Each structure stands twice: as structure tokens, then as C-alpha cells.
XYZ file of C-alpha atoms in Angstrom:
339
model
C 10.740 53.891 -15.985
C 8.694 56.963 -16.300
C 4.913 56.607 -16.205
C 3.329 56.453 -19.794
C 1.160 59.695 -20.425
C -0.498 59.261 -23.866
C -4.079 57.267 -24.085
C -2.736 54.799 -25.788
C -0.174 54.011 -23.348
C -2.786 54.100 -20.852
C -5.287 51.543 -22.424
C -2.516 49.340 -23.373
C -1.448 48.882 -19.578
C 1.871 50.392 -20.129
C 1.231 53.349 -17.429
C 1.629 50.727 -14.958
C 4.955 49.622 -15.591
C 6.928 51.419 -13.020
C 10.022 51.387 -10.507
C 12.936 50.820 -13.272
C 15.204 52.906 -15.491
C 14.747 52.306 -18.972
C 17.520 52.130 -21.327
C 16.577 50.358 -24.330
C 13.928 48.808 -26.022
C 12.899 46.389 -28.456
C 9.709 44.627 -30.109
C 9.815 40.831 -30.983
C 7.486 37.868 -31.296
C 9.690 36.350 -27.897
C 6.666 33.366 -27.199
C 5.815 32.629 -30.993
C 2.310 33.596 -30.820
C 2.022 35.597 -33.618
C 1.984 38.899 -31.734
C 5.006 41.594 -30.878
C 5.954 41.623 -27.440
C 8.380 44.468 -26.138
C 11.582 43.874 -24.128
C 13.038 46.453 -22.115
C 16.156 46.564 -20.848
C 17.006 48.536 -17.627
C 20.123 50.251 -15.853
C 20.400 48.892 -11.811
C 17.004 47.457 -11.790
C 14.773 44.726 -13.030
C 14.423 44.526 -16.824
C 10.790 44.104 -18.320
C 8.924 41.766 -20.737
C 5.648 42.955 -21.714
C 3.713 40.339 -23.007
C 1.091 41.153 -25.722
C -2.340 39.729 -24.503
C -3.652 40.122 -28.070
C -6.493 42.646 -26.980
C -4.327 45.938 -27.267
C -3.072 45.434 -23.603
C 0.250 43.931 -22.332
C 1.154 42.169 -19.013
C 4.781 42.941 -17.497
C 6.263 39.229 -17.192
C 9.722 39.761 -16.760
C 10.639 38.002 -13.402
C 8.571 34.888 -14.607
C 9.855 34.680 -17.838
C 13.653 34.417 -16.760
C 14.825 37.912 -18.127
C 14.377 40.685 -15.538
C 17.141 39.190 -13.271
C 20.689 37.615 -13.768
C 20.839 33.811 -12.878
C 21.690 34.143 -9.406
C 18.776 36.498 -8.883
C 20.476 39.639 -9.207
C 19.419 43.363 -10.522
C 21.744 43.984 -13.298
C 22.299 47.697 -15.211
C 20.822 46.855 -18.467
C 22.145 49.023 -21.183
C 21.711 47.474 -24.854
C 20.114 44.907 -26.534
C 20.655 42.418 -29.057
C 18.021 39.902 -30.263
C 18.370 36.928 -32.730
C 18.644 33.251 -32.952
C 22.229 32.210 -31.880
C 21.337 28.616 -31.343
C 19.452 28.140 -34.904
C 15.989 26.481 -33.119
C 13.817 29.020 -34.818
C 12.813 31.217 -31.616
C 14.368 34.577 -30.697
C 17.441 34.918 -28.037
C 18.557 37.738 -26.235
C 22.158 39.117 -25.373
C 21.624 42.218 -22.746
C 24.701 44.282 -21.994
C 25.390 45.707 -18.618
C 28.120 47.818 -16.587
C 31.605 46.773 -15.418
C 32.618 44.145 -12.817
C 29.333 42.306 -14.143
C 28.827 39.697 -17.090
C 26.914 40.831 -20.223
C 24.064 38.408 -20.339
C 23.051 35.838 -22.849
C 19.321 34.225 -22.354
C 18.181 31.435 -24.653
C 14.590 31.215 -25.152
C 12.474 27.942 -25.112
C 10.395 28.712 -27.506
C 7.718 29.895 -25.668
C 8.893 33.202 -24.333
C 10.694 32.014 -21.317
C 14.538 32.535 -20.933
C 17.487 30.769 -18.947
C 20.383 32.618 -18.345
C 23.335 30.870 -20.326
C 26.319 33.387 -19.975
C 28.544 31.033 -17.812
C 28.183 28.068 -19.923
C 27.835 29.957 -23.264
C 31.729 31.188 -21.926
C 30.871 34.483 -21.631
C 31.417 34.845 -18.054
C 34.760 35.905 -18.186
C 34.399 39.384 -19.458
C 33.311 41.811 -17.099
C 36.126 45.123 -17.628
C 34.041 47.073 -19.470
C 30.707 49.048 -19.545
C 28.812 47.298 -22.340
C 26.356 49.761 -24.362
C 25.152 48.973 -28.167
C 25.247 45.064 -29.203
C 24.450 42.838 -32.342
C 24.034 39.298 -32.604
C 24.951 38.762 -36.122
C 26.900 36.538 -38.288
C 30.039 38.354 -39.148
C 32.067 35.454 -40.736
C 28.737 33.937 -42.766
C 29.322 30.517 -41.233
C 25.884 29.812 -40.652
C 25.944 30.841 -36.483
C 25.212 34.060 -35.252
C 28.029 36.017 -33.425
C 27.957 39.002 -30.690
C 29.369 42.085 -31.078
C 29.242 44.973 -28.413
C 30.856 48.330 -27.979
C 31.993 49.806 -24.681
C 32.744 53.153 -23.170
C 32.849 54.776 -19.788
C 30.522 57.383 -18.302
C 32.990 59.260 -15.974
C 34.833 61.468 -18.066
C 36.962 63.232 -15.936
C 39.175 59.744 -15.339
C 40.208 59.967 -18.632
C 44.099 59.836 -18.926
C 44.182 58.303 -15.792
C 44.662 55.272 -14.027
C 41.443 53.834 -13.422
C 39.455 50.576 -12.948
C 37.068 51.463 -15.111
C 38.828 53.427 -18.554
C 36.857 56.130 -20.237
C 37.858 54.815 -23.590
C 38.019 50.656 -24.297
C 37.753 48.464 -27.115
C 34.980 46.552 -28.748
C 33.923 43.141 -27.983
C 33.434 40.191 -30.346
C 32.257 36.971 -29.890
C 32.446 34.329 -31.940
C 29.939 31.639 -32.084
C 31.275 28.026 -32.262
C 28.178 26.609 -33.237
C 27.952 24.411 -29.951
C 26.249 26.624 -27.785
C 29.466 28.514 -26.784
C 31.430 31.660 -27.917
C 35.294 32.170 -27.926
C 36.039 36.418 -27.875
C 38.373 37.460 -30.653
C 41.116 40.049 -30.732
C 39.505 43.297 -32.085
C 42.395 45.623 -32.215
C 43.732 48.592 -30.564
C 41.721 51.194 -31.059
C 39.852 52.556 -27.811
C 36.511 54.509 -27.669
C 33.976 55.533 -25.298
C 31.064 54.135 -27.622
C 27.342 54.162 -27.113
C 25.370 52.970 -30.104
C 26.135 50.630 -33.090
C 24.106 49.637 -36.068
C 24.884 46.601 -38.589
C 24.461 46.276 -42.303
C 26.204 45.765 -45.633
C 26.935 49.319 -46.690
C 29.071 48.496 -49.458
C 26.733 45.582 -50.664
C 30.043 42.732 -50.698
C 28.057 40.093 -48.586
C 29.416 40.876 -45.210
C 27.798 42.595 -42.137
C 29.540 46.032 -41.183
C 29.517 48.156 -38.480
C 28.606 51.674 -37.713
C 29.623 52.996 -34.277
C 28.813 56.334 -32.438
C 31.706 57.420 -29.924
C 31.523 60.350 -27.643
C 33.204 63.993 -28.478
C 34.607 62.093 -31.865
C 33.184 61.197 -35.339
C 31.696 57.950 -35.730
C 33.738 54.789 -36.643
C 32.490 52.983 -39.491
C 34.052 49.513 -39.647
C 34.372 47.235 -42.827
C 33.966 43.657 -42.481
C 36.889 41.954 -44.875
C 35.400 38.526 -44.204
C 37.706 36.164 -46.418
C 36.494 32.855 -45.418
C 34.075 30.940 -47.596
C 30.751 30.901 -46.149
C 27.771 31.708 -48.198
C 25.021 34.189 -47.192
C 21.368 35.371 -48.294
C 19.735 38.376 -47.656
C 16.080 39.564 -47.673
C 14.346 42.667 -48.525
C 10.846 42.834 -47.233
C 8.452 44.879 -48.796
C 4.629 44.978 -47.118
C 1.453 46.054 -48.788
C -1.852 44.900 -46.477
C 0.998 45.255 -44.049
C 3.560 48.306 -43.272
C 5.642 48.868 -46.485
C 8.684 48.746 -44.389
C 7.349 45.268 -43.211
C 8.024 46.327 -39.582
C 7.491 43.116 -37.716
C 7.542 40.715 -40.184
C 9.459 37.414 -39.647
C 11.816 35.648 -41.674
C 12.541 31.527 -41.291
C 15.545 30.367 -42.975
C 16.231 26.869 -43.339
C 19.443 25.422 -44.588
C 22.346 22.518 -44.449
C 24.975 22.744 -41.443
C 26.864 19.883 -41.889
C 24.648 16.696 -41.516
C 21.490 18.598 -40.337
C 19.267 21.119 -41.394
C 18.807 24.038 -38.818
C 16.308 26.943 -38.787
C 17.262 30.646 -37.838
C 14.780 33.250 -37.672
C 15.092 37.062 -37.826
C 12.528 39.739 -37.780
C 12.791 43.232 -39.202
C 12.836 45.702 -36.266
C 12.354 49.294 -36.016
C 14.927 49.594 -33.125
C 17.565 47.721 -31.692
C 21.228 47.752 -30.219
C 21.609 51.091 -28.008
C 19.173 54.128 -29.468
C 20.144 52.445 -33.296
C 18.660 50.912 -36.030
C 20.267 48.187 -38.281
C 19.877 47.670 -42.450
C 16.294 46.460 -42.559
C 17.679 43.896 -45.305
C 18.160 40.546 -43.134
C 21.178 39.501 -43.743
C 21.766 35.352 -42.984
C 24.775 33.589 -42.953
C 24.427 29.770 -44.336
C 27.997 28.520 -44.019
C 28.775 25.542 -46.653
C 24.982 25.741 -47.970
C 24.496 26.643 -51.646
C 20.832 27.539 -50.814
C 17.983 28.076 -48.042
C 14.369 27.664 -48.140
C 12.419 30.707 -46.858
C 9.156 31.728 -45.023
C 7.911 34.808 -43.948
C 5.211 35.510 -41.431
C 3.795 39.097 -42.323
C 2.680 41.285 -39.381
C -0.903 40.830 -40.335
C -0.231 37.208 -39.231
C -0.129 35.555 -43.279
C 2.554 33.290 -43.894
C 3.895 33.233 -46.893
C 5.883 30.205 -48.339
C 8.438 31.372 -50.603
C 10.586 28.199 -51.499
C 14.323 27.713 -52.002
C 16.484 30.908 -52.803
C 20.058 30.770 -54.148
C 23.168 31.865 -51.909
C 24.990 35.181 -52.712
C 21.971 37.351 -53.474
C 19.765 39.885 -52.365
C 15.942 38.567 -52.827
C 13.307 41.302 -52.495
C 9.923 39.791 -51.038
C 6.685 41.595 -51.710
C 3.961 40.588 -49.494
C 1.326 38.788 -51.706
C 3.410 38.387 -54.973
C 6.576 36.403 -53.707
C 9.785 37.156 -54.936
C 9.681 40.157 -57.046
C 13.688 41.104 -57.703
C 17.285 39.166 -57.221
C 20.270 40.720 -56.861
C 23.139 39.122 -57.400
C 26.472 41.114 -55.426
C 30.256 40.517 -56.193
C 30.358 37.344 -54.333
C 27.588 35.538 -55.662
C 27.940 31.663 -54.212
C 30.903 31.301 -51.749
C 33.671 33.123 -50.996
C 34.786 36.832 -52.033
C 35.668 38.258 -55.183
C 37.148 41.700 -55.088
């Protein structure tokens, strides 16, 4: 990671963070103290977790907090990052993509910003064939359990069309969240590309998340999600007033029924994620069979606003200090789809 040159970076202590090859950075409140931290995936070197000291400075604690290395203490080729709440316990977990012949890592947050590598126990350890790049932790089937999606692609263009263990063009990967801490890999078709960035958003406003992918030396790919299940969903658009207008750094907590229990899922509005990408700023929550969810928002300035119950199947605009100011029902209000 290059030495920081700006005065602000120097004052924040970032100029002292050296010795790794930074690839992707994501800001998020990983230790739930109300202050945004910075996670940096690093290639072939330990990744960084810059913990916010709440005084304008940061401390690098990647090793201590369990995110710098793999579970067996090895450096990994960190490429892309996805953050979200895959286990529905109200804190932000991390998914990090790596080079071929290594696993893509899932790190579970204990709620205080300490992470455990659960890649093997989550069933993700078998997929090591491709170089991973952009990724997302997104509920692609609206069952209430965020899934994992990543794009892949080689780094040796001279090998294209030749037999090799590391093909230049390779598939996208999808891992469906089974809701019990484990994932299953799903087939995603025969399309092969050398991809890098990917971003998630509902471009056609039909109630499910689509994916835009940047490919090397060819046009981008727009994957339209045609989810056909009965899962419900809720979208939140946050607008800051005292905080920044885009509400970057705001955190939404959504509580909904999952079987016989009530679960909590957290998402934050972010300016960057995946791999040099940015997602739709509207937060999308799959709700499974739940007809509504209870929403609260913590704004970037620390103020917590209880929004209350919101019915599924709509985009709810929440303005800081004013609560719900707009509701938009999409074509798929309630359960299922109606094309």
C-alpha cells in the first residue's frame, strides 16, 4: 500500500500503513460502535482493517481482528470485497475473493469487529479453480438469506485459447445461502468471460437484484434476474438532511419473521464495494415469507430513527428527521411476481 501523501491521510495515520498491495477498499462499521472503519483487500499480502479511533485517526488491526490472513495463517491474494449480514445477526460479515488455487474467504463477525474464517464450514472451500474479482453479498432469490455472487477471470491473456490450468475466460459463480450457515454452488450457464467489476441493483424495478459486470476487451454484461419464487422484498432509499444527502454511511436494521423466529439484517449505504464498483444506493432486503418488516435507521451523524413497520413489495424513501416521505409499489407487490 503506497504511502499516503495528503495531509488528511497523514493526520489520520494512514501514511504509516505499508507493506501490502491494496486492491479494494470498503468503509463500514465493523465493530458496531457507530464509527466507520475501513477494510482493504490486499493481493498476496495481509489485508488491512483500519479501525476508527473516533478521534480522526485509524489503527491497523487486521491481524488482531482475524481478517488479515486465512484460517491457517496464510497470506492470500485479496481481490474483491463483499460485505453484508449473511447470518442475520445484525452485524456486517465479509466475503473476500482470491486468486486461483485458493479459497474465496467468508469471515463471520462476532458483533464486536473480530472475525472468524468460516470458509470451510460454510461449504465454500471446494471452489478454487478461478481467479475471483468483484463480488456481492446479496439476496438474489428474496428468501431472506443473502447469497454470494462473484465474477472471475484470468490475468494471462496470452493463454486464451490454449490448454491451461488458469483459463483467461471463466464463469460467474453463485453460492445460495441455505439459511443454516452453509452455502451451495448453483449452475450459472455456459458463458465465459474475463471479468473484473460487478455491481448490484434492480435496474428494471421488478423486485429482484440484477447484476452489471465489466468484462475485459468486450462489452459489459447486464444479467437480469428472473427470480420466480414467492419471496417478498423491501427496498429502502435513504436521504440525509443533516448528514450527507446521499446518506453514505447510514445503516438500516430490518427485522422480519423467518419461520418461527424474528431475525435482524443490517445493510449500510456505501460509496464503493465489490471491485472498483458501486451498487444501487437503494438497499434491497429479501424477506422470505414475511409480509412486512420493522425498520430503524442510524444516520451517519449517529442519530437513530425508528421508522416502524413497512409492508413488503415497495420502495420506501426515508428522509433524515422526517421518517417515511414516499412509498412506491413495484409490479411485484407482495409475494411472487406479476410480469
